[in-house]
PDB file of C-alpha atoms in Angstrom:
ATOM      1  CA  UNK D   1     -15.272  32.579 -67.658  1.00  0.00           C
ATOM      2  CA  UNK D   2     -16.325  30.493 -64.766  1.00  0.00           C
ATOM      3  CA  UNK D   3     -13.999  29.586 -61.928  1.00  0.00           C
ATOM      4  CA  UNK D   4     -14.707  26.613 -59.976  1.00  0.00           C
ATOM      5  CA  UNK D   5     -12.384  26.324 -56.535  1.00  0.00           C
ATOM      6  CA  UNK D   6     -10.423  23.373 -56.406  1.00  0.00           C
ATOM      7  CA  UNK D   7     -10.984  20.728 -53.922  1.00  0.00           C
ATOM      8  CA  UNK D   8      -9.509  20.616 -50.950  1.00  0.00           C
ATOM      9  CA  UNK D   9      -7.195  17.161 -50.919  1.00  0.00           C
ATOM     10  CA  UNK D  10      -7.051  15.768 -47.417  1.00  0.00           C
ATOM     11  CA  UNK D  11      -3.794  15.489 -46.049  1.00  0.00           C
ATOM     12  CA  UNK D  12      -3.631  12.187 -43.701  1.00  0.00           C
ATOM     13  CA  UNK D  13       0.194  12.217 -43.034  1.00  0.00           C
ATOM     14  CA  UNK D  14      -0.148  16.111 -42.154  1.00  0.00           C
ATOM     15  CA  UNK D  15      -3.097  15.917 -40.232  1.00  0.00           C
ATOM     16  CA  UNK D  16      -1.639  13.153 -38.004  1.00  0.00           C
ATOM     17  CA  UNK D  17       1.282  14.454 -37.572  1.00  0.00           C
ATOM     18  CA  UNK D  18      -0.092  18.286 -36.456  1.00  0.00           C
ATOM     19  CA  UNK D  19      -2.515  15.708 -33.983  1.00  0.00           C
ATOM     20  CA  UNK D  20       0.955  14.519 -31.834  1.00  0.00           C
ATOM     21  CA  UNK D  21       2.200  17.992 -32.397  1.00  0.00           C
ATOM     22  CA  UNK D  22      -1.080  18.997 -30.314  1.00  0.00           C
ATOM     23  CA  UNK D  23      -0.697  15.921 -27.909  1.00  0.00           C
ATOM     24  CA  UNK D  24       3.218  16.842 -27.823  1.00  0.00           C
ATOM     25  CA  UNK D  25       2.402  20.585 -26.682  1.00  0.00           C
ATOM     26  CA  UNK D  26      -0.054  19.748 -24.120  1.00  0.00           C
ATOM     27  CA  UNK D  27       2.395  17.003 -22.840  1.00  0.00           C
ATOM     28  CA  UNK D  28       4.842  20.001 -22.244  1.00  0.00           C
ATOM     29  CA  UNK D  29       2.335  22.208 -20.526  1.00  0.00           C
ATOM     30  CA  UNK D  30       1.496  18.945 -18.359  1.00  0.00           C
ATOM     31  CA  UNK D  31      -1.643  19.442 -19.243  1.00  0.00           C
ATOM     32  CA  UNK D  32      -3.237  15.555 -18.302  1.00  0.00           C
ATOM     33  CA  UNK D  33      -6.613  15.980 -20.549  1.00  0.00           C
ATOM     34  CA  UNK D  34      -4.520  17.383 -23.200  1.00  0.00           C
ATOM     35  CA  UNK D  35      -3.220  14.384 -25.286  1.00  0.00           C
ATOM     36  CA  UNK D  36      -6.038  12.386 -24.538  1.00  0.00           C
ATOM     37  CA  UNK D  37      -8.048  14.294 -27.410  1.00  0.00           C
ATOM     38  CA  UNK D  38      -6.401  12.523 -30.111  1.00  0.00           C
ATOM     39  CA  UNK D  39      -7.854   9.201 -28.506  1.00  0.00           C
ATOM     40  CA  UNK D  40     -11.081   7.242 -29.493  1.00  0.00           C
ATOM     41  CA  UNK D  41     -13.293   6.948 -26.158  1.00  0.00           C
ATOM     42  CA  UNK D  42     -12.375   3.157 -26.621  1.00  0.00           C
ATOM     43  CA  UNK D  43      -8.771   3.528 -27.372  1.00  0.00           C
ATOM     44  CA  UNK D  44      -6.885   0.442 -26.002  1.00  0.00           C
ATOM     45  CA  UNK D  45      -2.469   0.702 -26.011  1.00  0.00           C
ATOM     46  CA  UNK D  46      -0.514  -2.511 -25.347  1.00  0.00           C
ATOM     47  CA  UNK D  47       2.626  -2.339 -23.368  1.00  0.00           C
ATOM     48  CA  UNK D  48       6.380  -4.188 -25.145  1.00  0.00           C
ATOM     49  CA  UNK D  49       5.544  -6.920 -22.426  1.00  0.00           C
ATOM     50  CA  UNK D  50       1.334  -7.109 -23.434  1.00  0.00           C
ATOM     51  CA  UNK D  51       0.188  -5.328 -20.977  1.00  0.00           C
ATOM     52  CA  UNK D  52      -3.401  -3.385 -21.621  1.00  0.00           C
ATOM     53  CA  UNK D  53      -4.286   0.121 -20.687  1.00  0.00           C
ATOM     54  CA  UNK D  54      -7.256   2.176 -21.219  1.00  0.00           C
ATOM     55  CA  UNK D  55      -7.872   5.868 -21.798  1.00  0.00           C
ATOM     56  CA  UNK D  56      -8.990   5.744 -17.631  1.00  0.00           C
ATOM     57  CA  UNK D  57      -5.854   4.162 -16.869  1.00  0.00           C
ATOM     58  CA  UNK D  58      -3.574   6.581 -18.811  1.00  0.00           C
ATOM     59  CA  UNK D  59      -5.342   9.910 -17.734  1.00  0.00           C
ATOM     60  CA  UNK D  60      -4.714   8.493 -14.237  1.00  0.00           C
ATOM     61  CA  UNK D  61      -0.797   8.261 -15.019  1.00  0.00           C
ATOM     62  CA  UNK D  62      -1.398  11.075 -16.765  1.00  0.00           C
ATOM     63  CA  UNK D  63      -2.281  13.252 -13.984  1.00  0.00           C
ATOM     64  CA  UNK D  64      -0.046  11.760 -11.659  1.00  0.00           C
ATOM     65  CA  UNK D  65       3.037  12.423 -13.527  1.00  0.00           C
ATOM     66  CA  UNK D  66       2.427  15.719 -14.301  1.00  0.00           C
ATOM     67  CA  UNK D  67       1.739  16.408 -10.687  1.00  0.00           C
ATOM     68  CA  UNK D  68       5.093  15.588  -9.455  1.00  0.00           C
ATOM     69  CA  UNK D  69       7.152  16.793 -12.958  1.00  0.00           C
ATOM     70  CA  UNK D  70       8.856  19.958 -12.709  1.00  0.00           C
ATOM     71  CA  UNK D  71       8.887  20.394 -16.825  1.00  0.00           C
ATOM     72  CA  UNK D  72       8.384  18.254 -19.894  1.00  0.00           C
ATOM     73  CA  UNK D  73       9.714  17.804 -23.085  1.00  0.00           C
ATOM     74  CA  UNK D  74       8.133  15.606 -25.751  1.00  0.00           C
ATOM     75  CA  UNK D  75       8.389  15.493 -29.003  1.00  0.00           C
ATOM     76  CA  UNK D  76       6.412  12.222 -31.321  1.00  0.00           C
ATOM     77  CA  UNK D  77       7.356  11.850 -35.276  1.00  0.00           C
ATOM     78  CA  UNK D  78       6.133  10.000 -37.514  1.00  0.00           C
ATOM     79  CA  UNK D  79       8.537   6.921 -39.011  1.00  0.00           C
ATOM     80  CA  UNK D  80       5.751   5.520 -41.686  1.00  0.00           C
ATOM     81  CA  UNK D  81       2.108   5.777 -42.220  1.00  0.00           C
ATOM     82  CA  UNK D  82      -0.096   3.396 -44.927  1.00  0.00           C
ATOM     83  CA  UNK D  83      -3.250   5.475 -45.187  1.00  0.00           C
ATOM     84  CA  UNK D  84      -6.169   2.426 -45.627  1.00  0.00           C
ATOM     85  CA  UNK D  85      -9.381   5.094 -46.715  1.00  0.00           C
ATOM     86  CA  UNK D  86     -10.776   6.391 -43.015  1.00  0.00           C
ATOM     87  CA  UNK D  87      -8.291   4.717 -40.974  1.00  0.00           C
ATOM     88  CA  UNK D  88      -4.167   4.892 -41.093  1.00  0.00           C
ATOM     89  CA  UNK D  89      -1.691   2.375 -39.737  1.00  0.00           C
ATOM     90  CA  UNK D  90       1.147   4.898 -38.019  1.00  0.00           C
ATOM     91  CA  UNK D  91       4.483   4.062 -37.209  1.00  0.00           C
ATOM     92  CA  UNK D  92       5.723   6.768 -34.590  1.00  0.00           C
ATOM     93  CA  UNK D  93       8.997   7.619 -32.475  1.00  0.00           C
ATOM     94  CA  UNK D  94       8.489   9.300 -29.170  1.00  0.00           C
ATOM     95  CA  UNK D  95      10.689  11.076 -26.742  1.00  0.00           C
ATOM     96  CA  UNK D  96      10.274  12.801 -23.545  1.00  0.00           C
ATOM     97  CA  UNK D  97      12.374  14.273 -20.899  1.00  0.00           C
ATOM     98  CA  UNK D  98      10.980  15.212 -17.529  1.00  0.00           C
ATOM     99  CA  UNK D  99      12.292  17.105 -14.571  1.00  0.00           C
ATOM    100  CA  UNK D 100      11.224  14.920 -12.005  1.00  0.00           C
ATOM    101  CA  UNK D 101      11.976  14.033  -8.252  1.00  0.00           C
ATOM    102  CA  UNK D 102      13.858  10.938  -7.700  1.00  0.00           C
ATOM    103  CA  UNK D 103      12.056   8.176  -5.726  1.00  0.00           C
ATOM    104  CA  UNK D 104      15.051   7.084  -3.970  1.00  0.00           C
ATOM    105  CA  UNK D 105      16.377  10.317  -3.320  1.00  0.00           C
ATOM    106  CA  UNK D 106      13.892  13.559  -3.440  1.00  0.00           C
ATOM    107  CA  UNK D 107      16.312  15.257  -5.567  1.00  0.00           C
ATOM    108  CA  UNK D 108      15.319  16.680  -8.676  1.00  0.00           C
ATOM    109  CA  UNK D 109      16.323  13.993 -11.566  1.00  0.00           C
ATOM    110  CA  UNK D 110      15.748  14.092 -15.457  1.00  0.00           C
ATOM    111  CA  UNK D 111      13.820  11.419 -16.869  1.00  0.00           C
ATOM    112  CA  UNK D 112      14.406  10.201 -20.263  1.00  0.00           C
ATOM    113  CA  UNK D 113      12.000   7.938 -22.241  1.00  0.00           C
ATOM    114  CA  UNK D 114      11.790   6.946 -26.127  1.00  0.00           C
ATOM    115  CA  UNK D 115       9.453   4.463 -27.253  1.00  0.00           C
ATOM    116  CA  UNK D 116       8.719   3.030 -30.749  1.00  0.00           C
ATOM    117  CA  UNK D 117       4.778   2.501 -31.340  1.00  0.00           C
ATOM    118  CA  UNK D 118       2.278   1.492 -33.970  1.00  0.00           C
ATOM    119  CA  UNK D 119      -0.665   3.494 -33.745  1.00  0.00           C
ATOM    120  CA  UNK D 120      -4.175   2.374 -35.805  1.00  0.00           C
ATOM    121  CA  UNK D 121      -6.009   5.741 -36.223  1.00  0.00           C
ATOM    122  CA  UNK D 122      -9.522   6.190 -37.549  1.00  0.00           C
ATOM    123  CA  UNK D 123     -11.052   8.752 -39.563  1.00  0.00           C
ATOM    124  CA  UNK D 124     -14.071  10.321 -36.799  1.00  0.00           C
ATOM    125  CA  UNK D 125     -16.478  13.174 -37.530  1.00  0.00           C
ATOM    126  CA  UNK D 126     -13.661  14.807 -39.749  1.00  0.00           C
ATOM    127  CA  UNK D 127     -10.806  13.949 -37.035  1.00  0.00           C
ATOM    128  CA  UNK D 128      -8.137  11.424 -36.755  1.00  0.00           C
ATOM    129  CA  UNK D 129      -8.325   9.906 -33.337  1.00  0.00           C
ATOM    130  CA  UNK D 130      -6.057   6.920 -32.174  1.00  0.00           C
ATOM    131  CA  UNK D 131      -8.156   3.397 -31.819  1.00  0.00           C
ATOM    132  CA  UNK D 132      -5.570   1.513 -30.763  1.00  0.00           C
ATOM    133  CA  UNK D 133      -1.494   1.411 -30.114  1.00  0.00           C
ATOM    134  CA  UNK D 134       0.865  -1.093 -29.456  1.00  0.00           C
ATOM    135  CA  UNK D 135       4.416  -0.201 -28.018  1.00  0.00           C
ATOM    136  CA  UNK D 136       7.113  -1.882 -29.857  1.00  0.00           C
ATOM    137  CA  UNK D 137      10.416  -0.490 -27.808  1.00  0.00           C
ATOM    138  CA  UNK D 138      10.267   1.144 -24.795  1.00  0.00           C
ATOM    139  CA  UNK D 139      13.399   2.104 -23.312  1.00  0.00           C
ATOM    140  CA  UNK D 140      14.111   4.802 -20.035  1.00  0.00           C
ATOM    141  CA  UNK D 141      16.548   6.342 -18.086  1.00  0.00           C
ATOM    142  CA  UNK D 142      16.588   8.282 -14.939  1.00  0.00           C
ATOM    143  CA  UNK D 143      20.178   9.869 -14.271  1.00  0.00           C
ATOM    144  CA  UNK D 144      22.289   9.079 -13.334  1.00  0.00           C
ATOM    145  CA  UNK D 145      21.081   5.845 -14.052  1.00  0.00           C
ATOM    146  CA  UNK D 146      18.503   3.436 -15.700  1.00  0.00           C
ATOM    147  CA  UNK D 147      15.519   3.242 -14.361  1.00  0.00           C
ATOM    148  CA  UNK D 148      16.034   0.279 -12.728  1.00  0.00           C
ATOM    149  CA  UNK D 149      18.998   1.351 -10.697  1.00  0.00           C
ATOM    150  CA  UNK D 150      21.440  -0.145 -12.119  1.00  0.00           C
ATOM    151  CA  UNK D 151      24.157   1.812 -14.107  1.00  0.00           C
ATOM    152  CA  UNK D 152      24.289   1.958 -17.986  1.00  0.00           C
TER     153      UNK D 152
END
């Protein structure tokens, strides 16, 4: 009797998902290089208001917030995914909490920030990497207020 092993069947939703788990982690060990990995070299993100960064740009804020940030929280799930052959159009929810110094005051404050995104992924040398993303909500609060100062 011959036995032939079974193909391994790619996961896309799994694999995706285990790539912001990664990006998640290193956000929590403020580790600025860290969820950069699951990013093209080209990778573009659009702010709600249009705005463009780069992968430059956000390793810059990057760094910079995980300078000052006492400890991080973050957590990104996926909402809905439509797999297209080697690339994937992502819906994702994001959340993060910092412990952070207040601008206006010095004292230790907790930041709170949820965004709704759609990521384009593409299928690279046997990774999924985000191309692009384009923030559809954005929304943040820094207690005991917004982050605009004024009160909820």
């Amino acid at each position: 009797m011959l036995l032939l092993a079974a193909p391994v069947v790619a996961d896309p939703r799994r694999e995706i998902q285990a790539a912001y788990d990664q990006s998640s982690a290193a956000e929590r060990r403020r580790d600025a290089e860290g969820p950069l990995k699951i990013y093209t070299k080209d990778w573009v993100g659009y702010c709600v208001d249009g705005r463009k960064t780069t992968v430059a740009v956000e390793r810059q804020f990057l760094t910079e917030m995980f300078a000052v940030a006492k400890s991080v929280k973050a957590v990104s799930k996926i909402t809905a995914i439509k797999v297209h052959g080697n690339s994937a159009t992502v819906g994702v929810r994001e959340h993060v909490e910092m412990r952070v110094p207040n601008p206006q005051t010095g004292e230790i404050s907790t930041l709170v920030a949820d965004e709704t995104a759609e990521d384009e992924w593409v299928l690279q040398g046997g990774a999924w990497r985000i191309k692009s993303s384009r923030n559809l909500t954005e929304s943040g609060t820094l207690d005991p207020g917004t982050l605009d100062g004024k009160k909820p």
